[in-house]
XYZ file of C-alpha atoms in Angstrom:
694
model
C 98.055 71.120 136.162
C 95.424 70.463 133.312
C 94.355 73.601 131.276
C 90.869 72.729 131.996
C 89.474 72.757 135.862
C 88.154 69.488 136.466
C 85.809 67.536 138.745
C 82.840 69.000 140.671
C 84.414 72.393 141.548
C 85.185 72.627 137.765
C 81.909 71.869 137.024
C 80.499 74.316 138.828
C 82.826 76.987 137.680
C 82.185 76.260 134.249
C 78.249 76.354 135.096
C 78.452 79.733 136.866
C 80.980 80.648 133.795
C 78.858 79.870 131.276
C 75.555 81.480 133.101
C 77.471 84.545 133.230
C 78.420 84.330 129.497
C 74.646 83.879 128.863
C 73.714 86.739 130.826
C 76.377 88.841 129.266
C 75.665 87.289 125.734
C 71.805 88.637 126.274
C 72.680 92.119 127.341
C 74.760 92.687 124.459
C 72.309 90.942 122.391
C 69.969 93.447 124.030
C 72.001 96.360 123.094
C 72.480 95.228 119.608
C 68.757 95.250 119.140
C 68.375 98.509 120.295
C 70.867 100.139 118.401
C 70.039 97.936 115.173
C 73.363 96.716 114.748
C 74.336 92.999 115.941
C 77.015 91.537 117.107
C 78.959 89.637 113.788
C 81.366 86.643 114.482
C 82.400 84.701 111.386
C 80.447 86.457 109.318
C 77.121 85.761 111.455
C 74.816 88.288 112.593
C 74.377 87.450 116.498
C 71.464 88.525 118.544
C 69.706 87.844 121.691
C 68.156 84.660 120.501
C 70.059 81.759 121.779
C 70.086 77.925 120.931
C 70.240 75.245 123.496
C 69.709 75.308 127.338
C 71.753 76.249 130.315
C 75.691 76.364 129.974
C 75.130 74.857 126.342
C 72.970 77.785 125.163
C 74.900 79.585 122.189
C 73.684 82.226 119.922
C 71.494 81.518 117.787
C 72.460 81.840 113.805
C 70.060 82.388 111.047
C 70.283 79.346 108.735
C 67.280 77.889 106.956
C 66.473 74.576 109.107
C 63.573 72.177 109.661
C 61.257 73.022 112.035
C 61.987 72.160 115.430
C 65.920 72.406 115.209
C 68.155 75.574 115.606
C 71.809 76.096 115.332
C 74.355 77.867 117.989
C 77.526 79.348 116.884
C 80.004 77.584 119.903
C 83.607 78.708 118.463
C 84.413 81.290 115.834
C 87.072 83.236 114.468
C 87.380 85.281 117.683
C 88.723 81.933 119.056
C 91.565 81.715 116.553
C 89.849 78.952 114.608
C 91.530 78.835 110.980
C 90.179 75.831 108.891
C 88.495 73.328 111.312
C 87.704 69.878 109.336
C 86.646 67.668 111.932
C 85.324 67.102 115.323
C 84.808 64.071 117.880
C 83.532 64.255 121.495
C 85.774 62.730 123.913
C 83.863 59.652 125.667
C 82.314 60.743 129.149
C 83.328 63.782 128.731
C 81.797 67.344 128.044
C 84.953 68.117 125.829
C 85.578 67.905 122.162
C 88.935 67.635 120.281
C 88.471 69.616 116.784
C 91.438 69.189 113.591
C 91.863 72.411 112.382
C 94.276 71.747 109.145
C 95.427 75.572 109.217
C 95.052 75.734 105.363
C 96.525 74.338 102.101
C 100.023 74.077 101.026
C 101.329 74.501 104.817
C 101.968 71.822 107.572
C 100.642 74.138 110.402
C 97.492 71.851 110.953
C 96.857 71.906 114.710
C 94.628 69.678 116.933
C 92.531 71.730 119.627
C 90.730 70.714 122.902
C 87.195 72.485 122.941
C 85.524 73.133 126.211
C 82.165 74.612 124.881
C 81.458 75.650 128.500
C 84.348 77.997 128.927
C 83.901 81.809 128.449
C 83.685 83.076 124.644
C 87.162 83.272 123.317
C 88.645 80.995 126.140
C 86.903 77.575 124.664
C 90.124 76.025 122.581
C 93.464 74.944 123.710
C 96.210 73.852 121.344
C 97.016 69.787 122.140
C 99.403 69.189 119.184
C 100.883 71.873 116.584
C 102.593 71.695 113.106
C 100.637 68.808 111.643
C 100.420 68.546 107.950
C 97.051 68.326 107.128
C 95.156 66.567 110.304
C 91.715 65.599 109.146
C 90.327 62.414 110.553
C 88.948 61.856 113.972
C 87.701 58.639 115.681
C 87.545 57.016 118.890
C 88.995 53.418 118.528
C 88.111 49.718 119.586
C 90.499 50.762 122.569
C 88.389 53.779 123.646
C 91.372 55.988 122.604
C 91.543 59.056 120.351
C 92.904 58.425 116.752
C 93.861 61.135 114.200
C 95.415 61.160 110.534
C 97.578 63.571 108.871
C 98.846 63.260 105.096
C 100.950 60.263 105.663
C 99.888 59.005 109.091
C 97.403 57.770 111.647
C 98.424 58.104 115.380
C 96.750 57.851 118.646
C 97.220 60.186 121.983
C 95.463 61.439 125.070
C 94.455 64.876 124.828
C 93.655 65.111 128.494
C 97.377 64.391 129.448
C 99.570 67.285 130.748
C 101.997 66.922 127.600
C 99.815 65.367 124.741
C 102.489 65.244 122.186
C 104.360 63.304 124.717
C 101.511 60.279 124.171
C 101.655 60.106 120.505
C 101.647 56.548 119.134
C 102.112 56.178 115.587
C 100.209 53.029 114.023
C 100.654 54.194 110.134
C 103.073 56.280 108.646
C 103.880 55.858 105.033
C 100.813 56.691 103.514
C 100.772 58.558 100.093
C 100.455 61.966 101.091
C 100.703 65.369 99.650
C 103.783 64.730 97.963
C 103.459 61.495 95.770
C 105.565 59.463 92.747
C 103.495 58.370 90.197
C 104.149 54.485 88.357
C 105.410 56.394 85.460
C 107.827 58.235 87.459
C 105.953 61.688 87.437
C 106.579 63.879 90.552
C 103.502 65.398 92.108
C 104.090 67.893 94.631
C 100.763 68.528 96.079
C 98.095 65.745 95.421
C 94.982 66.708 94.998
C 93.389 64.629 97.805
C 95.759 64.054 100.313
C 93.424 64.202 103.190
C 92.823 60.734 105.334
C 89.684 59.817 106.379
C 89.137 56.799 108.087
C 86.955 54.423 110.253
C 86.890 51.351 112.644
C 84.915 48.581 112.193
C 83.392 46.641 114.884
C 86.552 43.888 114.694
C 89.079 46.834 114.992
C 89.792 46.545 111.039
C 91.089 49.971 110.020
C 89.416 51.289 106.721
C 91.651 54.418 105.265
C 90.653 56.390 102.239
C 93.603 57.117 99.895
C 92.243 60.030 97.500
C 93.163 60.203 93.872
C 96.129 62.286 92.818
C 94.133 64.643 90.367
C 90.680 65.269 89.286
C 90.277 62.688 86.186
C 93.464 60.815 85.617
C 93.360 62.442 81.920
C 97.016 62.352 80.582
C 97.986 64.032 77.135
C 95.696 62.572 74.402
C 95.106 60.070 72.963
C 94.330 58.011 76.105
C 94.803 53.973 75.344
C 96.177 52.818 79.084
C 94.463 52.313 82.103
C 94.921 55.222 84.730
C 98.264 53.462 86.408
C 97.803 55.419 90.022
C 94.608 53.626 90.256
C 95.989 49.914 89.776
C 97.906 47.471 91.871
C 98.883 46.744 95.308
C 99.093 50.418 96.275
C 96.617 52.002 94.064
C 95.339 55.755 94.834
C 91.910 56.464 94.431
C 91.099 53.502 96.965
C 90.108 52.454 100.572
C 92.952 50.640 102.301
C 92.526 47.978 104.777
C 94.713 47.690 107.564
C 94.115 44.441 110.057
C 95.194 44.753 113.550
C 97.113 41.584 115.386
C 95.124 39.269 117.621
C 93.635 41.509 120.421
C 92.176 43.911 117.803
C 94.610 47.242 118.670
C 97.516 48.101 116.492
C 100.756 48.420 117.988
C 103.109 51.792 118.253
C 105.477 51.749 115.440
C 109.316 52.186 116.953
C 112.109 53.400 114.471
C 112.745 51.437 111.939
C 109.449 49.281 112.355
C 107.471 48.555 108.841
C 103.820 49.937 108.471
C 101.648 46.847 109.103
C 100.518 45.034 106.129
C 97.476 46.826 104.066
C 95.344 45.571 100.958
C 93.304 47.389 98.425
C 89.860 46.724 99.869
C 87.821 48.679 97.158
C 89.324 50.962 94.319
C 87.527 53.694 91.862
C 86.649 56.122 94.362
C 88.245 59.399 93.626
C 88.256 60.861 97.146
C 86.224 59.235 100.287
C 85.753 62.012 102.748
C 82.686 60.630 103.931
C 82.393 57.376 105.795
C 80.110 55.662 107.694
C 79.497 52.240 109.711
C 75.928 51.044 110.335
C 75.420 48.632 113.220
C 74.535 45.533 110.896
C 77.659 45.889 108.910
C 79.468 43.704 108.224
C 76.892 40.857 108.150
C 74.955 42.310 105.477
C 77.721 42.149 103.509
C 79.216 45.415 102.949
C 82.088 47.194 105.367
C 80.776 50.816 105.415
C 78.646 53.056 103.250
C 80.875 55.831 101.457
C 79.793 59.051 99.860
C 81.959 60.037 96.469
C 83.631 63.418 95.584
C 82.808 62.772 91.959
C 84.971 64.324 89.242
C 84.728 67.841 88.323
C 83.065 68.272 85.093
C 82.132 71.906 83.687
C 78.622 71.429 83.841
C 77.192 72.881 87.078
C 74.518 69.588 87.075
C 76.952 66.875 85.841
C 78.125 64.431 87.078
C 76.231 63.783 90.234
C 78.048 62.662 93.467
C 77.284 59.069 94.958
C 76.822 57.114 98.009
C 78.534 53.656 97.016
C 78.055 50.395 99.410
C 81.432 49.160 99.915
C 82.308 45.485 99.221
C 85.620 43.920 99.207
C 87.356 43.646 95.861
C 84.920 45.990 93.863
C 85.654 48.896 91.575
C 83.497 51.902 91.679
C 84.586 53.659 88.209
C 86.976 56.270 89.232
C 88.084 57.520 86.415
C 86.430 55.527 83.659
C 82.773 55.501 84.787
C 80.731 58.154 86.483
C 77.003 58.400 87.479
C 75.260 55.298 86.850
C 77.183 53.394 84.156
C 78.303 56.565 82.027
C 81.590 56.265 80.324
C 84.100 58.923 80.541
C 84.567 59.936 77.207
C 88.196 60.530 77.718
C 88.819 56.657 78.286
C 86.809 55.618 75.520
C 89.723 54.055 73.784
C 90.681 52.040 77.157
C 86.815 50.909 77.628
C 86.749 49.133 73.971
C 89.267 46.384 74.251
C 91.716 44.872 76.793
C 90.638 44.569 80.921
C 88.302 47.111 81.041
C 86.576 46.523 77.618
C 82.647 47.202 78.324
C 83.950 47.617 81.975
C 81.115 50.266 82.866
C 77.984 48.216 82.181
C 79.742 44.481 82.475
C 79.341 44.339 86.059
C 81.403 41.609 87.088
C 83.949 44.014 88.944
C 82.311 47.712 88.422
C 79.714 48.469 90.699
C 77.396 51.129 90.189
C 76.635 53.720 93.249
C 73.625 52.632 95.609
C 72.362 56.274 94.784
C 73.356 59.667 93.616
C 73.719 62.518 95.407
C 73.306 66.428 94.037
C 75.890 67.091 91.460
C 79.199 68.841 92.975
C 77.761 68.901 96.377
C 81.024 67.660 98.099
C 80.049 65.207 100.698
C 82.723 65.650 103.199
C 80.692 64.370 106.456
C 78.215 61.776 106.969
C 77.095 59.239 109.732
C 74.018 57.658 111.322
C 72.320 59.603 114.147
C 71.745 57.345 117.194
C 70.868 59.847 120.505
C 67.990 60.875 122.560
C 67.554 64.335 121.581
C 65.958 63.731 118.086
C 63.958 60.633 118.118
C 62.448 61.542 114.519
C 66.204 61.184 113.566
C 67.178 57.816 114.796
C 68.880 55.523 112.815
C 68.711 57.895 109.808
C 71.361 58.832 107.671
C 73.059 62.215 107.710
C 75.158 63.671 105.191
C 76.833 67.168 104.868
C 77.037 68.936 101.529
C 80.208 71.454 101.460
C 80.268 72.284 98.112
C 80.065 76.021 97.024
C 77.846 75.546 94.130
C 74.134 75.930 94.373
C 73.660 72.301 95.360
C 76.168 72.699 98.486
C 76.028 74.309 101.642
C 73.713 72.028 103.549
C 72.820 68.923 105.665
C 70.847 65.911 104.017
C 68.708 63.456 105.933
C 67.840 59.782 104.628
C 65.716 57.252 105.368
C 67.184 53.802 105.407
C 66.208 50.167 105.473
C 67.761 47.639 107.775
C 70.917 47.350 106.161
C 71.676 50.932 106.480
C 70.719 51.757 102.614
C 69.208 54.971 101.844
C 65.641 54.067 100.288
C 65.474 54.523 96.450
C 62.151 55.992 94.172
C 61.067 55.627 91.328
C 61.948 58.237 88.646
C 61.717 61.190 88.997
C 63.274 61.875 92.063
C 63.442 65.959 92.544
C 65.842 67.724 94.649
C 66.087 71.376 95.822
C 68.235 73.794 94.687
C 69.295 77.023 96.294
C 70.099 80.374 94.700
C 69.137 79.248 91.033
C 66.547 79.739 88.667
C 65.112 76.194 88.652
C 64.301 75.754 92.175
C 64.097 71.923 91.955
C 65.577 69.205 89.473
C 65.342 65.713 88.683
C 68.263 63.345 89.432
C 69.415 62.400 85.927
C 72.228 61.474 83.825
C 73.327 61.037 80.093
C 70.615 58.451 79.637
C 67.800 60.950 81.259
C 65.834 60.578 84.772
C 66.806 58.152 87.182
C 65.653 56.510 90.398
C 67.395 58.042 93.419
C 66.939 58.050 97.142
C 64.975 61.333 98.354
C 65.992 63.177 101.035
C 64.923 66.229 103.448
C 67.002 68.788 104.527
C 68.001 69.292 108.185
C 70.108 72.423 106.915
C 68.844 74.106 103.807
C 70.061 76.732 101.517
C 72.989 77.704 103.602
C 73.787 80.362 101.243
C 75.337 84.193 101.744
C 72.290 86.626 102.794
C 74.143 90.261 103.435
C 73.888 91.369 107.047
C 72.633 87.763 108.208
C 74.892 85.161 107.527
C 77.943 83.860 105.400
C 77.630 81.140 102.409
C 77.943 77.694 104.518
C 80.650 74.782 104.213
C 80.182 71.813 106.519
C 82.944 69.666 106.977
C 82.795 66.856 109.909
C 80.286 66.080 112.324
C 79.481 64.135 115.322
C 76.941 63.228 117.342
C 77.569 64.028 121.460
C 76.320 61.922 123.968
C 73.336 63.944 124.848
C 72.303 63.618 121.460
C 72.727 67.114 119.963
C 74.576 67.054 116.273
C 77.771 68.928 116.456
C 79.661 70.233 113.167
C 82.661 72.383 111.901
C 82.534 74.843 109.163
C 85.391 75.742 107.493
C 84.868 78.398 104.890
C 83.586 80.984 108.166
C 86.048 79.014 111.136
C 83.142 77.904 112.952
C 81.747 75.270 115.352
C 78.140 74.725 115.286
C 76.021 72.981 117.586
C 72.337 71.651 116.794
C 69.735 71.640 119.302
C 65.857 71.319 119.581
C 64.118 74.411 118.502
C 60.438 75.418 119.817
C 57.686 76.773 117.503
C 57.697 76.813 113.623
C 60.623 77.480 111.615
C 61.608 80.745 110.612
C 60.672 81.526 106.710
C 63.694 80.882 104.500
C 66.103 83.926 104.121
C 66.364 84.881 100.478
C 69.862 84.504 99.037
C 72.276 87.001 97.584
C 73.338 86.904 94.351
C 74.479 90.028 91.925
C 71.705 90.933 89.930
C 72.146 89.986 86.164
C 71.398 94.020 85.825
C 74.534 94.646 88.123
C 76.437 92.441 86.139
C 75.879 93.914 83.024
C 76.526 97.510 84.042
C 79.800 95.959 85.216
C 80.393 94.679 81.922
C 79.846 97.721 80.245
C 82.321 99.463 82.476
C 84.671 96.932 81.269
C 83.932 97.369 77.658
C 83.949 100.877 77.509
C 87.559 101.367 79.058
C 90.355 100.358 76.308
C 93.089 99.366 78.899
C 90.881 97.313 81.105
C 88.858 95.688 78.091
C 92.621 94.862 77.040
C 93.549 93.536 80.078
C 90.521 91.027 80.151
C 91.121 89.370 77.002
C 94.776 88.826 78.168
C 93.350 87.136 81.504
C 90.784 85.067 79.496
C 93.355 83.699 77.053
C 96.543 83.494 79.022
C 94.961 82.610 82.690
C 91.252 81.239 82.267
C 91.248 79.198 79.087
C 94.821 78.145 79.836
C 94.589 77.029 83.460
C 90.938 77.325 84.712
C 88.506 76.104 82.347
C 87.559 72.288 83.296
C 88.600 72.707 86.811
C 85.402 73.065 88.180
C 83.598 75.136 85.521
C 83.558 76.298 81.675
C 83.316 79.915 82.622
C 80.543 80.233 80.326
C 82.751 79.774 77.380
C 81.269 77.853 74.024
C 82.036 76.919 71.072
C 81.422 79.403 68.139
C 81.379 82.660 70.452
C 83.464 85.492 69.040
C 86.179 87.165 71.046
C 84.158 89.805 72.475
C 81.328 87.202 73.748
C 84.208 84.999 75.119
C 85.533 88.198 77.268
C 81.971 88.966 78.396
C 81.220 85.316 79.415
C 84.294 85.222 81.505
C 83.580 88.301 83.091
C 79.886 87.677 83.941
C 81.158 83.944 85.288
C 83.175 85.769 87.632
C 81.334 88.624 88.498
C 78.303 85.896 89.415
C 80.414 83.940 91.958
C 79.924 84.671 95.598
C 82.803 87.144 97.155
C 84.931 86.751 93.954
C 85.313 90.229 93.042
C 84.554 93.458 94.586
C 85.066 96.101 91.922
C 87.432 98.679 93.168
C 89.077 96.791 96.029
C 91.235 94.122 94.564
C 92.184 92.974 97.911
C 88.935 91.801 99.418
C 88.163 89.481 96.700
C 88.190 85.776 97.220
C 89.450 85.299 93.706
C 92.714 86.925 94.584
C 93.523 85.161 97.603
C 93.020 81.916 95.609
C 95.164 83.088 92.592
C 98.014 83.760 94.907
C 98.074 81.374 97.240
C 96.681 83.407 100.381
C 94.807 81.998 103.198
C 93.269 78.699 104.158
C 91.794 77.799 100.458
C 93.410 75.745 97.751
C 95.563 78.000 95.827
C 93.621 78.050 92.273
C 94.685 76.756 89.868
C 95.957 73.503 91.190
C 100.250 73.953 91.232
C 99.830 77.488 90.547
C 102.733 77.997 93.275
C 105.099 76.919 90.160
C 103.642 78.912 87.787
C 105.423 82.357 88.360
C 108.593 80.451 87.877
C 107.861 78.169 84.928
C 105.663 80.465 82.935
C 107.100 83.704 81.546
C 104.627 86.454 82.240
C 102.062 84.735 84.656
C 103.291 86.943 87.620
C 102.348 90.062 85.544
C 98.486 88.242 84.698
C 97.963 88.359 88.595
C 98.796 92.046 88.605
C 96.463 92.531 85.843
C 93.785 90.594 87.210
C 94.244 93.556 90.174
C 94.431 96.365 87.860
C 91.302 95.370 86.033
C 89.377 94.923 89.451
C 90.838 98.048 90.883
C 89.906 100.215 87.473
C 86.430 98.223 87.097
C 84.282 101.261 88.291
C 84.660 104.693 86.728
C 85.536 106.771 89.982
C 88.260 107.512 92.227
C 89.322 104.953 94.946
C 89.565 106.116 98.304
C 89.760 104.648 101.877
C 87.773 104.703 104.644
C 89.461 107.300 107.093
C 91.015 105.533 110.773
C 88.972 106.287 113.557
C 85.953 104.300 114.899
C 86.216 100.715 114.062
C 83.159 101.061 111.636
C 81.530 103.882 109.476
C 77.856 103.835 108.529
C 77.058 104.385 105.270
C 73.390 105.073 103.594
C 71.184 104.704 100.871
C 69.734 107.747 98.717
C 66.540 107.623 101.131
C 68.554 107.903 104.130
C 68.037 104.384 105.322
C 71.006 102.914 106.966
C 72.691 100.507 104.620
C 75.386 99.025 106.924
C 79.092 100.092 108.202
C 82.274 99.478 106.788
C 85.661 98.827 108.662
C 88.283 101.594 108.510
C 90.781 100.865 106.209
C 88.358 99.615 103.415
C 88.306 100.705 99.813
C 85.584 102.203 97.822
C 85.328 104.015 94.397
C 83.987 107.250 94.920
C 81.405 107.930 92.144
C 80.390 111.541 93.143
C 83.088 113.474 95.717
C 80.479 115.661 96.582
C 76.890 113.985 95.880
C 74.091 116.751 94.512
C 71.022 114.608 95.699
C 72.925 114.188 99.392
C 74.741 117.420 100.296
C 77.890 116.694 102.809
C 78.187 113.028 101.144
C 80.132 110.985 99.009
C 78.590 108.592 96.710
C 80.417 105.430 96.276
C 80.150 102.246 94.323
C 80.919 98.630 95.935
C 78.334 96.135 95.137
C 77.392 92.798 96.454
C 79.129 94.109 99.788
C 79.595 92.314 102.622
C 79.226 94.588 105.165
C 75.367 95.452 103.693
C 72.643 94.705 106.599
C 69.951 93.571 104.298
C 68.097 97.159 104.720
C 69.270 97.956 100.948
C 69.456 96.601 98.196
C 72.316 95.702 96.030
C 72.128 99.277 94.304
C 74.722 101.405 91.967
C 75.583 103.467 94.704
C 75.527 104.386 98.637
C 76.635 107.104 100.415
C 79.139 108.161 103.119
C 80.113 111.254 104.941
C 83.054 113.170 102.853
C 85.001 113.354 106.036
C 85.434 109.546 106.602
C 87.236 109.631 103.147
C 91.066 109.866 102.398
C 92.809 109.238 99.316
C 94.378 105.769 98.708
C 98.074 106.169 98.909
């Protein structure tokens, strides 16, 4: 029997369950409002407001959105989501399939069936498990569901009693997590192993084969082209698979070869966002691609790209970025041979159609077609996943008859969240440039204490009723966008650790000789050796003294959202990234081998823990077991939030003079603040709630 009840009776049951769930949610919301303590799911504060109607009404989450739109939280970490990356609706069904990758470095991905009308906590059913990096999902020309792993593409029936028994693999030997480069180098974890793919109207299959590294830089001097991006099996490219007559790929039997492939276009570092327009391919282009460009240290350089993909063209990686800007590392390659003047010659190289905000990380893109939002009809939607101020949003572009975003002459400005400059213009090394302007359907999806976490949208789809569904991997959530009445609420302020707070924490470290020495060791042995250049320069500049370098690195780490919680090393994201704990990618790349290959590296990780644990003078105490949450307060008795039992705080006054019966503790930028108290220098909690750290 199917896991979900089907037919007319099942619809009534689902409707009844949905209505009951709505009543319960409303009651819970009323209770939460009455007690001034909202429910929390996946880091979002959930109140009584809903988004949607009937059995598709979900708790409304506080995201800054365009007027007339709202976002409802469909599924969360309570539904045991781990790392959701894509979503698609099954044709003619009110059901969806979600690809949950599980995390990086593991083969524990799953495909899940989502019934949004089921009760909260019962909306997901596991279809397939033990998959290596499942990502792409699409309905094929035969109306069947297709999915990808790091090396394969397959189809299956998600509604079968035994979905695994229906799996038919059509491609199985693409470059995956582990690749052998043309020079014989073995890469144990390719930088971009995920396989996004699309079918065109003729049943042809286009697949992203991402680059093995950020920029293909080899030890200097670089005198030869990037071998991994050359030849008939080039990475950093789009591969084309053409089906036999009839337009459907056959299922591969044991021993069958993969269908023949050609490199359709190359020089594309990582094509995670692909979209087909109804006029393709008659317009001469197969589809649009949104490029995840190289990670130069500058936060506003280089820009991401929108490319119109033509067969046989080269889109620049790793030789060019932005609009024909030569990569300085490949200057020698671009001065002679086949790539002489490559970035400006134009015979093979095709510059971007338009630029996207730098480091925005576009991971999802589609043309909207649906009845719910007529004002979006035919427009291009792009989700930006990036964690920098330019990311965490959903863009909307006007397009021409070819589906191309419409460019405007320079300067074209875009909004920057949580930054000193509220807007910036698109520019390259040559100055301001033309680009396609956009609106923001979701704007500034950055963390606000007590209201919402930072968002990281990945895959999205338009449901048959016209609603927009998206998955968000940073907070394990599925979100549905619907129509909202009235004006949009005012934007919430971004929560960032103040410069004054960063300076105070840096002063604590500088005054403590052992911790100051730990910081120097970390800067030299970890940051400068393994981290600089991956995503940022960590504030390091030429001409700085040793002390200035230490302050710059510490200031950068303290300014990042959730990287460090002083006194509590176990809670910071920097620790989980360095040790490979959780779903996010290990930092630095290849770090899993460093404890074995680099003497002292494991001690560096322990040194980082000590630096954070001893950053603030005081006594580390743990919240005493008992109620699930313990309230804490400001100096004026204002309730600031609740901390879960078991969490660690740094007590600066065990018996606070200005608040008898309370201990004063220090834990700035705390994720458990409710927005009522600023990020001050101390909070207060009842003494009986604390026990020493064992």
